[in-house]
CSV table of C-alpha atoms and ligand atoms in Angstrom, one decimal:
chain,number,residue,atom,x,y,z
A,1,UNK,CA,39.4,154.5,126.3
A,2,UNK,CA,41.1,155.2,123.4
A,3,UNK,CA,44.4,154.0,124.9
A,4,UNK,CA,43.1,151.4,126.9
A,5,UNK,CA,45.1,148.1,125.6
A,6,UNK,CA,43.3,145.5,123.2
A,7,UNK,CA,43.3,142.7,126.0
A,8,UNK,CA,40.9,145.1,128.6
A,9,UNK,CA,39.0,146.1,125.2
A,10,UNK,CA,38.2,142.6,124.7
A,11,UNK,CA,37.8,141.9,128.0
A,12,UNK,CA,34.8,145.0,128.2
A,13,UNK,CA,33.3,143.7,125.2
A,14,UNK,CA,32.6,140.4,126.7
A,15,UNK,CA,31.0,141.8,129.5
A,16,UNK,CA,28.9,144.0,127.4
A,17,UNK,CA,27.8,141.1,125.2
A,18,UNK,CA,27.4,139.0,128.3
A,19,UNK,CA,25.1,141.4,129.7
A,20,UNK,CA,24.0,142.5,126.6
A,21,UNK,CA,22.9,139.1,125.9
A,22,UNK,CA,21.1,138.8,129.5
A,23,UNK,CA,19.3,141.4,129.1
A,24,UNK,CA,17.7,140.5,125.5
A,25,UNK,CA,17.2,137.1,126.8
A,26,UNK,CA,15.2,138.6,129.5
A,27,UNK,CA,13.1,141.3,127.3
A,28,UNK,CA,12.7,138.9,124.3
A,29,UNK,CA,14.9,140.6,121.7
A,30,UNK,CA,16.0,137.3,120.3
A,31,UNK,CA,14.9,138.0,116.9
A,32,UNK,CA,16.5,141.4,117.1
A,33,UNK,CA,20.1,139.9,118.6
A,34,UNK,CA,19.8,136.9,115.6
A,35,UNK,CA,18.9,139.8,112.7
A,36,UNK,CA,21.2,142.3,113.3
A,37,UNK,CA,23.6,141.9,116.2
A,38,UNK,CA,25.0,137.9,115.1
A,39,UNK,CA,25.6,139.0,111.8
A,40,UNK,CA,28.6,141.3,113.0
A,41,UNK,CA,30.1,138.4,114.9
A,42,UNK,CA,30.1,135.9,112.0
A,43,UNK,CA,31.6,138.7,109.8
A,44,UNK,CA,34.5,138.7,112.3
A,45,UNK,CA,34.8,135.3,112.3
A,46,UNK,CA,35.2,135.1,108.5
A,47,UNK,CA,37.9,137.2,108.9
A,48,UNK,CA,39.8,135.3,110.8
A,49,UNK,CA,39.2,132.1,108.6
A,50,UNK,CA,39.9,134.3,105.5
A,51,UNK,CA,43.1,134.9,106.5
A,52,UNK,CA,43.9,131.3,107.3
A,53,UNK,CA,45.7,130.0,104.4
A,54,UNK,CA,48.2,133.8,103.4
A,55,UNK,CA,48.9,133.4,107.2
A,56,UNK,CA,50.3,130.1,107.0
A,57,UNK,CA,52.0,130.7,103.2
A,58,UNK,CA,53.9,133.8,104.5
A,59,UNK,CA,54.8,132.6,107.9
A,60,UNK,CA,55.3,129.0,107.1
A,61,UNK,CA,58.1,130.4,103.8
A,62,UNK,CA,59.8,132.9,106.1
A,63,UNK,CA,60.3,130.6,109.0
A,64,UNK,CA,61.7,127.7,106.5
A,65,UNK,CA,63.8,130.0,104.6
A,66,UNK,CA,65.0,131.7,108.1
A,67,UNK,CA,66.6,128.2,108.4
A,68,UNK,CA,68.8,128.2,105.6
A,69,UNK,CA,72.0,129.0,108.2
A,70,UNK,CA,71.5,124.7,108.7
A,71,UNK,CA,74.1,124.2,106.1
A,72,UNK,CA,76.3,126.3,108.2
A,73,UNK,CA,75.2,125.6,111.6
A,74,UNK,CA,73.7,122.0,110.4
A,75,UNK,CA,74.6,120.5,114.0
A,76,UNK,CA,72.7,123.7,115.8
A,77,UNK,CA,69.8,123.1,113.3
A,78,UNK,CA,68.9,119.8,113.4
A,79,UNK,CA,69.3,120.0,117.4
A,80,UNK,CA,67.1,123.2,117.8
A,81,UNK,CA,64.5,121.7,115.5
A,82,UNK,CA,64.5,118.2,116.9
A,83,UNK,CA,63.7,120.0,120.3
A,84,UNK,CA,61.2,122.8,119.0
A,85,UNK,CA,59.4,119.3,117.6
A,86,UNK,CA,59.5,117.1,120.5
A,87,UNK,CA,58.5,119.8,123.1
A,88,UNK,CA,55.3,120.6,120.6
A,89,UNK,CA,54.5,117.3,120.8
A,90,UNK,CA,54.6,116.7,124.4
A,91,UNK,CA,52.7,120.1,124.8
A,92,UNK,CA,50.0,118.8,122.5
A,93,UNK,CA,49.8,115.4,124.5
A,94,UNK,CA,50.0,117.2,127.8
A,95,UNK,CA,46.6,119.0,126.1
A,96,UNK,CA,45.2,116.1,125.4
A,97,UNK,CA,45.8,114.4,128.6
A,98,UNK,CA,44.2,117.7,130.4
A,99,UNK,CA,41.2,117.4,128.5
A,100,UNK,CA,40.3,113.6,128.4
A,101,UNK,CA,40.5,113.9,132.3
A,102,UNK,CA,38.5,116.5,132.6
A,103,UNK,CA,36.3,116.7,130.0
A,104,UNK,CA,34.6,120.2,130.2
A,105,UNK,CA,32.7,119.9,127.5
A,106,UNK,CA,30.8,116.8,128.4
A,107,UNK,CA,29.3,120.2,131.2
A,108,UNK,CA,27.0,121.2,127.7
A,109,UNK,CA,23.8,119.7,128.3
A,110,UNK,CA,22.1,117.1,125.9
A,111,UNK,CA,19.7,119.8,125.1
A,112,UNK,CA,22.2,122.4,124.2
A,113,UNK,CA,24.2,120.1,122.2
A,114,UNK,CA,21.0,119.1,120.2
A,115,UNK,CA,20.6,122.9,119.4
A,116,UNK,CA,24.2,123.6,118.4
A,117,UNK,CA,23.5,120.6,116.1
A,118,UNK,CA,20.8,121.7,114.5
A,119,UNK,CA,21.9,125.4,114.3
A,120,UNK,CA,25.4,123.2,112.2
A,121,UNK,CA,23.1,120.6,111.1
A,122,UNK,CA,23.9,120.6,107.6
A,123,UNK,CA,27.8,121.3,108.2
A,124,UNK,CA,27.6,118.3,110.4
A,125,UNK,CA,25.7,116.2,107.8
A,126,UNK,CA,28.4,116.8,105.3
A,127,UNK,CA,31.3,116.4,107.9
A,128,UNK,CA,29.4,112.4,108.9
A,129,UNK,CA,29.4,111.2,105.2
A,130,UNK,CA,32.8,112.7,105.1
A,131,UNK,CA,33.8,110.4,107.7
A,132,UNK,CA,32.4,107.4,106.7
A,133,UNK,CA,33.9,108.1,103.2
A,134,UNK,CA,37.2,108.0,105.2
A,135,UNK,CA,36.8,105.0,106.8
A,136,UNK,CA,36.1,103.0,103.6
A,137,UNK,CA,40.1,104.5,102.6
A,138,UNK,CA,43.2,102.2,102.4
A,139,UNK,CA,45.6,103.1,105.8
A,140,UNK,CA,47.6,104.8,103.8
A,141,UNK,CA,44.9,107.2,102.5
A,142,UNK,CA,46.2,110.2,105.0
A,143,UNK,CA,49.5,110.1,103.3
A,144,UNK,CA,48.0,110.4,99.9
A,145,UNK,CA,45.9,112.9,100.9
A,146,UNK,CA,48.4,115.5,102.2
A,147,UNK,CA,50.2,115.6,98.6
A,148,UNK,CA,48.0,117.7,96.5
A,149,UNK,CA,48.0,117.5,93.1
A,150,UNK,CA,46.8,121.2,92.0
A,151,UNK,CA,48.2,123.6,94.6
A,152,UNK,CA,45.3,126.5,94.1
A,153,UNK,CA,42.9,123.7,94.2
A,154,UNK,CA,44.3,122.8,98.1
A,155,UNK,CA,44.6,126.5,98.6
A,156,UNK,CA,41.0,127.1,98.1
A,157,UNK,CA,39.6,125.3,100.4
A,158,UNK,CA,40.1,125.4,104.8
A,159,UNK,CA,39.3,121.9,105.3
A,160,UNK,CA,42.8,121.3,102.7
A,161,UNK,CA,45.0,123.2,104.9
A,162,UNK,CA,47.2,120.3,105.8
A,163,UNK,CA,47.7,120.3,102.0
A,164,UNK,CA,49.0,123.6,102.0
A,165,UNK,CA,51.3,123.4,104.3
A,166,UNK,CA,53.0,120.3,102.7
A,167,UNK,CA,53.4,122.5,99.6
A,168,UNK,CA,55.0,125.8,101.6
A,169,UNK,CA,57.2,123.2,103.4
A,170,UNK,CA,58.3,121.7,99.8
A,171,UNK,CA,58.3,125.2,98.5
A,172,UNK,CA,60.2,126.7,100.9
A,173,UNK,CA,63.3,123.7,101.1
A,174,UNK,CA,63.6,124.4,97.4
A,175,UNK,CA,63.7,128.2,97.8
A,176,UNK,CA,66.4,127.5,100.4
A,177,UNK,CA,68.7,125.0,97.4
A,178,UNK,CA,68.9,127.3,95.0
A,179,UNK,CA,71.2,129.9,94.3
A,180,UNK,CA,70.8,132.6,96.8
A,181,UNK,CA,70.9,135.5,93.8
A,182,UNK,CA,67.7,133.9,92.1
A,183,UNK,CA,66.1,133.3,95.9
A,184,UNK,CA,66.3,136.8,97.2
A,185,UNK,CA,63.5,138.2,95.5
A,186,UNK,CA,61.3,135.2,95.9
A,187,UNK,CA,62.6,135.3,99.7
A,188,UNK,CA,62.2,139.1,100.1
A,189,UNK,CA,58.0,138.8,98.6
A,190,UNK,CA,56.9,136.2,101.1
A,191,UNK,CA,59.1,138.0,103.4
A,192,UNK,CA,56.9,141.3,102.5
A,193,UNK,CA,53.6,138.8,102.1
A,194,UNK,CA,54.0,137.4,105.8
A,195,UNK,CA,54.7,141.1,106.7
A,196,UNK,CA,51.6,142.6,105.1
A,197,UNK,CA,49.2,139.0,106.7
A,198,UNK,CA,50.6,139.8,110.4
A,199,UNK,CA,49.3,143.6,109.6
A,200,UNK,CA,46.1,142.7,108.3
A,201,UNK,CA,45.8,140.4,111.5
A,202,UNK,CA,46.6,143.1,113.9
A,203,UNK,CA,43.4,144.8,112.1
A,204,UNK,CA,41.1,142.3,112.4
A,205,UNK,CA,42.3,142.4,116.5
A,206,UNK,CA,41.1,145.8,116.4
A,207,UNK,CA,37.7,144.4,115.5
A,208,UNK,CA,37.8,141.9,118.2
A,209,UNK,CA,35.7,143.9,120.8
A,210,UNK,CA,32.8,144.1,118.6
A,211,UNK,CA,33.5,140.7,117.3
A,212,UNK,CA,33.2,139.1,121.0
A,213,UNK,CA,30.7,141.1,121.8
A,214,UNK,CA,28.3,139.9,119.2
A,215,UNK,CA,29.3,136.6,119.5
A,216,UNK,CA,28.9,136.4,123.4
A,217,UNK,CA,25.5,138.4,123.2
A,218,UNK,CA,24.2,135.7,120.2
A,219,UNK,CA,25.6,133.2,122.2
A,220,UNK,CA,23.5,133.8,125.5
A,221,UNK,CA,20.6,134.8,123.5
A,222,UNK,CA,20.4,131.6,121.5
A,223,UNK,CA,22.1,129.5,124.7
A,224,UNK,CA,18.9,127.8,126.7
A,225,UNK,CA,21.1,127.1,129.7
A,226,UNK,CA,24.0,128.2,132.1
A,227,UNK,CA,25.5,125.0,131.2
A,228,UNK,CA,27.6,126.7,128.4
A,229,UNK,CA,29.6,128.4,130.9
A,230,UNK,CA,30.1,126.4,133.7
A,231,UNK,CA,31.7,124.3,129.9
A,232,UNK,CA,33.7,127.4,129.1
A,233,UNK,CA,35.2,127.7,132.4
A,234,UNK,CA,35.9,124.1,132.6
A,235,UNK,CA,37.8,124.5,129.5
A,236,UNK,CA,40.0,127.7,130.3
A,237,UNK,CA,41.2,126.0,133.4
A,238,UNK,CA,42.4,122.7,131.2
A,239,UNK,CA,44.4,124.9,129.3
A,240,UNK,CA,45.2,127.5,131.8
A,241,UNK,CA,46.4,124.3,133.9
A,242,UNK,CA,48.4,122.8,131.0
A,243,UNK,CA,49.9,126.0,130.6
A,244,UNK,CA,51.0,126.4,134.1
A,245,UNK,CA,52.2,122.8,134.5
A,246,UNK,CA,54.5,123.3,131.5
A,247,UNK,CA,56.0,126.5,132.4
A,248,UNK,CA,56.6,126.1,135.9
A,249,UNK,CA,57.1,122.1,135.8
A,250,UNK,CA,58.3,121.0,132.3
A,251,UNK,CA,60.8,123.6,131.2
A,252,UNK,CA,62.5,123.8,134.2
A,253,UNK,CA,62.6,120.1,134.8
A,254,UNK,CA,64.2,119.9,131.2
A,255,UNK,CA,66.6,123.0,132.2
A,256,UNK,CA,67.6,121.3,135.2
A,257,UNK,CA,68.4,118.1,133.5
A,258,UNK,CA,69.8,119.2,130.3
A,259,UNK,CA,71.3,123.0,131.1
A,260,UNK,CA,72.5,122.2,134.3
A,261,UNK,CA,70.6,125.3,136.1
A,262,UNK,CA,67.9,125.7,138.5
A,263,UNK,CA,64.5,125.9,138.3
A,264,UNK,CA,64.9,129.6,140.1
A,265,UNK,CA,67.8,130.6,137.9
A,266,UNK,CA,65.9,130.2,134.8
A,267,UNK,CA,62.2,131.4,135.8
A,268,UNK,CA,63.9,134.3,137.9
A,269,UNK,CA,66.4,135.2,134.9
A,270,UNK,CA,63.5,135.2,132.1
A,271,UNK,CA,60.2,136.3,134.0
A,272,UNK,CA,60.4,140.1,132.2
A,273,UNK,CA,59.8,138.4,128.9
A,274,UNK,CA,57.5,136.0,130.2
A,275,UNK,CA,55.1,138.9,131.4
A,276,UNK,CA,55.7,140.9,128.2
A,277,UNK,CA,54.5,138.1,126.2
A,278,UNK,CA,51.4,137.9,128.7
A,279,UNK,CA,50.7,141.4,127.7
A,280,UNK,CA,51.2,141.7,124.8
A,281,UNK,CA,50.0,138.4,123.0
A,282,UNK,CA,53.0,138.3,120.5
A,283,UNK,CA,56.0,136.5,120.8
A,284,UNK,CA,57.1,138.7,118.0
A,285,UNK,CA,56.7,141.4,120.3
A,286,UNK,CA,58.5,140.1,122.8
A,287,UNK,CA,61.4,139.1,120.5
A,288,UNK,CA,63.7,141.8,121.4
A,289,UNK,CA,63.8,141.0,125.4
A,290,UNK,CA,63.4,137.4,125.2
A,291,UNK,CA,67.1,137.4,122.8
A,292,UNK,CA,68.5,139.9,125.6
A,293,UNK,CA,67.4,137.9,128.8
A,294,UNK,CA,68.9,134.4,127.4
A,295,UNK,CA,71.9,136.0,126.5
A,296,UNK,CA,72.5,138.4,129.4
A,297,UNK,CA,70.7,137.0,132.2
A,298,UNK,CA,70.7,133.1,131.9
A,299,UNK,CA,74.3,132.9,129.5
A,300,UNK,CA,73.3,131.7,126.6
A,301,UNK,CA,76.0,133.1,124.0
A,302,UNK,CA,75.2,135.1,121.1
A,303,UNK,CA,75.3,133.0,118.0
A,304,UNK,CA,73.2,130.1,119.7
A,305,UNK,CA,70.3,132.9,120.9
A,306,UNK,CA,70.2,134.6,117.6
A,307,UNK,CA,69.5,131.5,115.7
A,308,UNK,CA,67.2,129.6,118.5
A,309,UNK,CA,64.9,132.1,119.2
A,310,UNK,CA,63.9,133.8,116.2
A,311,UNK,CA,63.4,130.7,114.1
A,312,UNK,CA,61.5,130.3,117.5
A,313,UNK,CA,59.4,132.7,117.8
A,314,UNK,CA,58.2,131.7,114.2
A,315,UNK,CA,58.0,128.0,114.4
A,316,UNK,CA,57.7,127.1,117.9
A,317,UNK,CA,54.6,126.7,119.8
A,318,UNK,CA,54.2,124.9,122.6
A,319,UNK,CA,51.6,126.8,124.4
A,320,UNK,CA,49.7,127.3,121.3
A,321,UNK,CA,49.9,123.9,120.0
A,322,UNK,CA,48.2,122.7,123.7
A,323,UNK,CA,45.8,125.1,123.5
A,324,UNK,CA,44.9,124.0,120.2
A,325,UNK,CA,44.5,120.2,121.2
A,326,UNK,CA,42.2,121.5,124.0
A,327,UNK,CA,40.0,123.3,122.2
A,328,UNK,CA,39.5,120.7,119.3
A,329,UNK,CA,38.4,117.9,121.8
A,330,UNK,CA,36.4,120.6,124.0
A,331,UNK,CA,33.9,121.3,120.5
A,332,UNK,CA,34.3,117.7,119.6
A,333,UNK,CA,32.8,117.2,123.3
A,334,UNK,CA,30.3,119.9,123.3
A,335,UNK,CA,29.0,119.1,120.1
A,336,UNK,CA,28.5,115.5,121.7
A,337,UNK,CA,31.2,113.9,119.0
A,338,UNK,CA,33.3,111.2,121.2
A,339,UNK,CA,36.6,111.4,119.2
A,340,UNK,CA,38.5,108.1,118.2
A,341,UNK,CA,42.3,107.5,119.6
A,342,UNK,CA,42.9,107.8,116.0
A,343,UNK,CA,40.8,111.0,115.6
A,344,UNK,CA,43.1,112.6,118.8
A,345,UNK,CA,46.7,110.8,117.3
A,346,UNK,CA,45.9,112.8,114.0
A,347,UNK,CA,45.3,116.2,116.6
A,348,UNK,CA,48.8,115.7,117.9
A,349,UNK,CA,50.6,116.0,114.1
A,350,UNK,CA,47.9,118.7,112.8
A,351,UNK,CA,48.1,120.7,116.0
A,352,UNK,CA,51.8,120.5,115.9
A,353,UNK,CA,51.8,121.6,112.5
A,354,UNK,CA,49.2,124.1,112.5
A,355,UNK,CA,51.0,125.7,115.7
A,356,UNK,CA,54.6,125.6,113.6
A,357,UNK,CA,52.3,127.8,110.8
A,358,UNK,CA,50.9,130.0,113.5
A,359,UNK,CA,52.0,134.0,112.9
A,360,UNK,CA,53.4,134.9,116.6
A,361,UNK,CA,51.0,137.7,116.8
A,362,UNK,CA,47.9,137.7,119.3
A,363,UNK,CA,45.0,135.4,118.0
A,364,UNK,CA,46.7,133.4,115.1
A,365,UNK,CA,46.6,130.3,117.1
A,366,UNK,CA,42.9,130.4,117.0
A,367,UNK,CA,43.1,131.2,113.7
A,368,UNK,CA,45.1,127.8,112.8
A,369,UNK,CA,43.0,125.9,115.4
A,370,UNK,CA,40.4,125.8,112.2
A,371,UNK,CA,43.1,123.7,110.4
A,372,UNK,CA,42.7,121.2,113.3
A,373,UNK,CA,38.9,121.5,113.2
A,374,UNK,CA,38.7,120.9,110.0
A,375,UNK,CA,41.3,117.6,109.5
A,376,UNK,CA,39.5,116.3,112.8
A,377,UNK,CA,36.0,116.5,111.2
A,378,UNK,CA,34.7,118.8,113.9
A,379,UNK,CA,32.6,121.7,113.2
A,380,UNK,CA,34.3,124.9,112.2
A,381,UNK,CA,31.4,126.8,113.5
A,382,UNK,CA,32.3,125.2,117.4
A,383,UNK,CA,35.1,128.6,117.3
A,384,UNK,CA,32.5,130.8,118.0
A,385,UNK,CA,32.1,129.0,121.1
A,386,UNK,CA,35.5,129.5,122.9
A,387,UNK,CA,36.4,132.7,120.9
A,388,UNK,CA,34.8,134.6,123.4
A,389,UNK,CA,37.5,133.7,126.3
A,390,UNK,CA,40.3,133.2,123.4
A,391,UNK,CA,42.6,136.2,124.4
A,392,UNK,CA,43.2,135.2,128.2
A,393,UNK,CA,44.1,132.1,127.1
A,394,UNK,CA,46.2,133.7,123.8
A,395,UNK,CA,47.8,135.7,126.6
A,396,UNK,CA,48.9,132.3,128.7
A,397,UNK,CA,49.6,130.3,125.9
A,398,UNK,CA,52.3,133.0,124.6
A,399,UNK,CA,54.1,133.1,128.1
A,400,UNK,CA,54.5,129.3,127.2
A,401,UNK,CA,55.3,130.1,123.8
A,402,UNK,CA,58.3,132.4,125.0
A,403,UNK,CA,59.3,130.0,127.5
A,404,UNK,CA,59.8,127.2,125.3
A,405,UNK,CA,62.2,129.1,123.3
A,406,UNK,CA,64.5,130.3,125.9
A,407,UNK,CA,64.3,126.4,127.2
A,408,UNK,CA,65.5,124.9,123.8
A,409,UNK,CA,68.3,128.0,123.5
A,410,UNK,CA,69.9,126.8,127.0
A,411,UNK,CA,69.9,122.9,125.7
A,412,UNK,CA,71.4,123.9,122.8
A,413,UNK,CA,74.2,125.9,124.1
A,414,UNK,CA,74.9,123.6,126.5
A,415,UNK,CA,75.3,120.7,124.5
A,416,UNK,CA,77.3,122.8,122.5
A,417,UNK,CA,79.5,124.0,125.3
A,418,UNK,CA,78.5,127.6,124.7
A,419,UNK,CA,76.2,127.9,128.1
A,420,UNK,CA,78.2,130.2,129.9
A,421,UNK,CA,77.7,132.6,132.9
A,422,UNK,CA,75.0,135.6,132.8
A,423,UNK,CA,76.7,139.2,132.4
A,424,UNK,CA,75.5,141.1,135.1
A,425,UNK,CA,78.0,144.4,133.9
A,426,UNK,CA,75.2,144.5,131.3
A,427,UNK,CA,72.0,144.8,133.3
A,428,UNK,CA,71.0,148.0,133.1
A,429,UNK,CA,68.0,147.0,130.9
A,430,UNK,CA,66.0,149.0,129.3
A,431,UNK,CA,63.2,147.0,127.2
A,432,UNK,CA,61.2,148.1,124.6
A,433,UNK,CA,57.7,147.2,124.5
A,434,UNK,CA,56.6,145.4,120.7
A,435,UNK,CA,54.7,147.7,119.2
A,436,UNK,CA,51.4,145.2,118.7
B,501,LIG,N1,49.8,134.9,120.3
B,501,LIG,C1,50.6,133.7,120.2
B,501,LIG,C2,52.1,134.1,120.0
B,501,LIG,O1,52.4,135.1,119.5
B,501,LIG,C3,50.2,132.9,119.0
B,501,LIG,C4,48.8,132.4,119.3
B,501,LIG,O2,47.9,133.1,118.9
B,501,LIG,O3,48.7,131.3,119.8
B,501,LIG,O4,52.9,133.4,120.4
């Protein structure tokens, strides 16, 4: 047990609370499951939102000042970031395509949705008057809004995060102007910062069984139909389809018409990395073997792989980003809020934002997703309803993560003439596992 990995912990402690839940249900221990077993899953849920806005500070700083080679490599910059941008878009509109066809939350019965209501009410209340505050706004309001004027005042608050992440941005471009002897230290604390936030992450994972399991038991306890899950299983297919169709349709579409190479080539040359990030949730993990398998197996050279896919693995995610987009409209949709084309335009820039400040370590997408949440106006509390069946999906949506990368370090090179041929004198591989 003790050495069982995190995914097949999770995966038992859903089970348990699923039939720990059944079984309460069934002997009337509601009162007991609300009093004393909820209470553990909302503590693990606070967790994750605590660590919300140090994630995106130290994550957000290291991956901006990890760019400062674009004075140097200006042309491989802007290239590699116009790409990581427009594939995170398209991934977030694919999402949003998925979902507004299939609609799996619209599966949550009236009845249900009335008692998820109530159970929010108040959150819900304030998040309506909030709304019709904004539509009273000049067009321009969103703009205005996103410039704060007291940083710790935008810091102190979830629903600001968009706020945040303006400042890290602005912080970060001026870290990278100034002189690189008066940067270093500033560089090497959020450096240490983003180091200790992916650690204290990693321990709030080891919490996760528990977490789930209290959640998923509360859940059926307090859930008067089935209709949740036939929902929740509407909703991992949408983004386990998404997923699919972007990793074995969209990247190797774009390969084939920008790199030159064949569908086969690339899936065949990178599958090791793609199933190391499937099991291990991190595309920081999976670093070391996604750098070797562009460069040795699909002929990416050198310089180009070393500065695509780290900045990469930081800033870049596609899979995350769709996922994200899914899960806001499937709450909007279980909670019974129909969400404006204006309402899903805004998902596509917070989603693409909040996946650029995601940690590539398992479960900081959902973390971000709260950022989304809250700029849409949709209940925070809707996470405990897909955070349950989060790490399957955390587990597809790094495999696109990875994939991405690798897909924008073969445009790159090859627009830059440095795609070559894959070195097969140096395949005797021998990967190394991240250590998540
Ligand atoms: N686990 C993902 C990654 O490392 C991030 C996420 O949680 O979506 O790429």
């Amino acid at each position: 047990m003790r050495n069982l990995a995190l995914h097949w912990k999770i995966i038992i402690g859903m089970v348990l609370g699923v039939a720990f839940g059944a079984v309460a249900a069934w002997a009337g221990w509601n009162d007991f499951v609300r009093d004393w077993i909820k209470p553990f899953g909302n503590v693990f849920l606070n967790l994750l939102k605590l660590i919300a806005v140090p994630l995106i500070i130290g994550s957000l700083i290291k991956g901006v000042t990890d760019l400062k080679d674009i004075s140097k490599l200006s042309s491989m910059g802007a290239r590699t970031l116009g790409i990581y941008i427009a594939t995170t878009a398209i991934a977030v509109s694919i999402g949003l395509i998925a979902v507004n066809i299939t609609q799996p939350g619209h599966f949550v019965s009236k009845e249900t949705q009335e008692r998820l209501n109530s159970t929010y009410a108040s959150a819900a209340t304030a998040k309506i008057s909030d709304a019709e505050k904004e539509k009273s706004k000049s067009p321009l309001q969103p703009l205005v809004d996103m410039v704060p004027e007291n940083v710790f005042g935008a810091a102190s608050s979830n629903g600001n995060m968009l706020q945040v992440i303006f400042f890290v941005i602005f912080f970060g471009i001026g870290l990278i102007l100034i002189p690189e002897e008066s940067a270093r230290p500033v560089v090497a604390f959020f450096s240490g910062l983003n180091d200790v936030v992916m650690k204290m992450v990693d321990l709030i994972m080891l919490a996760a069984p528990f977490g789930v399991f209290a959640l998923l038991a509360a859940l059926i306890v307090e859930s008067p139909t089935p209709d949740i899950f036939v929902a929740l299983l509407g909703y991992m297919g949408t983004v386990v389809a998404g997923l699919v169709f972007m990793v074995l349709v969209f990247y190797p579409t774009l390969v084939r018409i920008f790199a030159k190479k064949s569908p086969g080539f690339f899936l065949k040359g990178f599958a090791p990395a793609q199933l190391l990030a499937f099991s291990t949730s991190s595309s920081a993990a999976t670093l070391p073997v996604s750098m070797e398998r562009v460069k040795e197996h699909l002929g990416v050279h050198e310089d180009v792989a070393s500065f695509v896919m780290p900045i990469g693995a930081t800033v870049n995610m596609d899979g995350t980003a769709l996922y994200q987009a899914v899960a806001a409209v499937f709450i909007a949709q279980a909670y019974g809020m129909d969400l404006s084309l204006g309402a899903q335009l805004g998902i596509i820039l917070t989603a693409t934002l909040a996946s650029i400040g995601s940690a590539a370590v398992p479960g900081a997408g959902m973390v971000m997703l709260v950022i989304v949440l809250s700029q849409a106006g949709i209940p925070e509390a809707g996470l405990a309803l897909i955070l349950a069946v989060d790490r399957p999906l955390d587990m597809c949506r790094t495999v696109a993560n990875v994939t991405s990368d690798a897909t924008a370090s073969m445009i790159v090179a090859s627009s830059l003439g440095k795609l070559g041929e894959p070195k097969p004198e140096n395949w005797g591989d021998s990967y190394r596992a991240g250590e998540v």
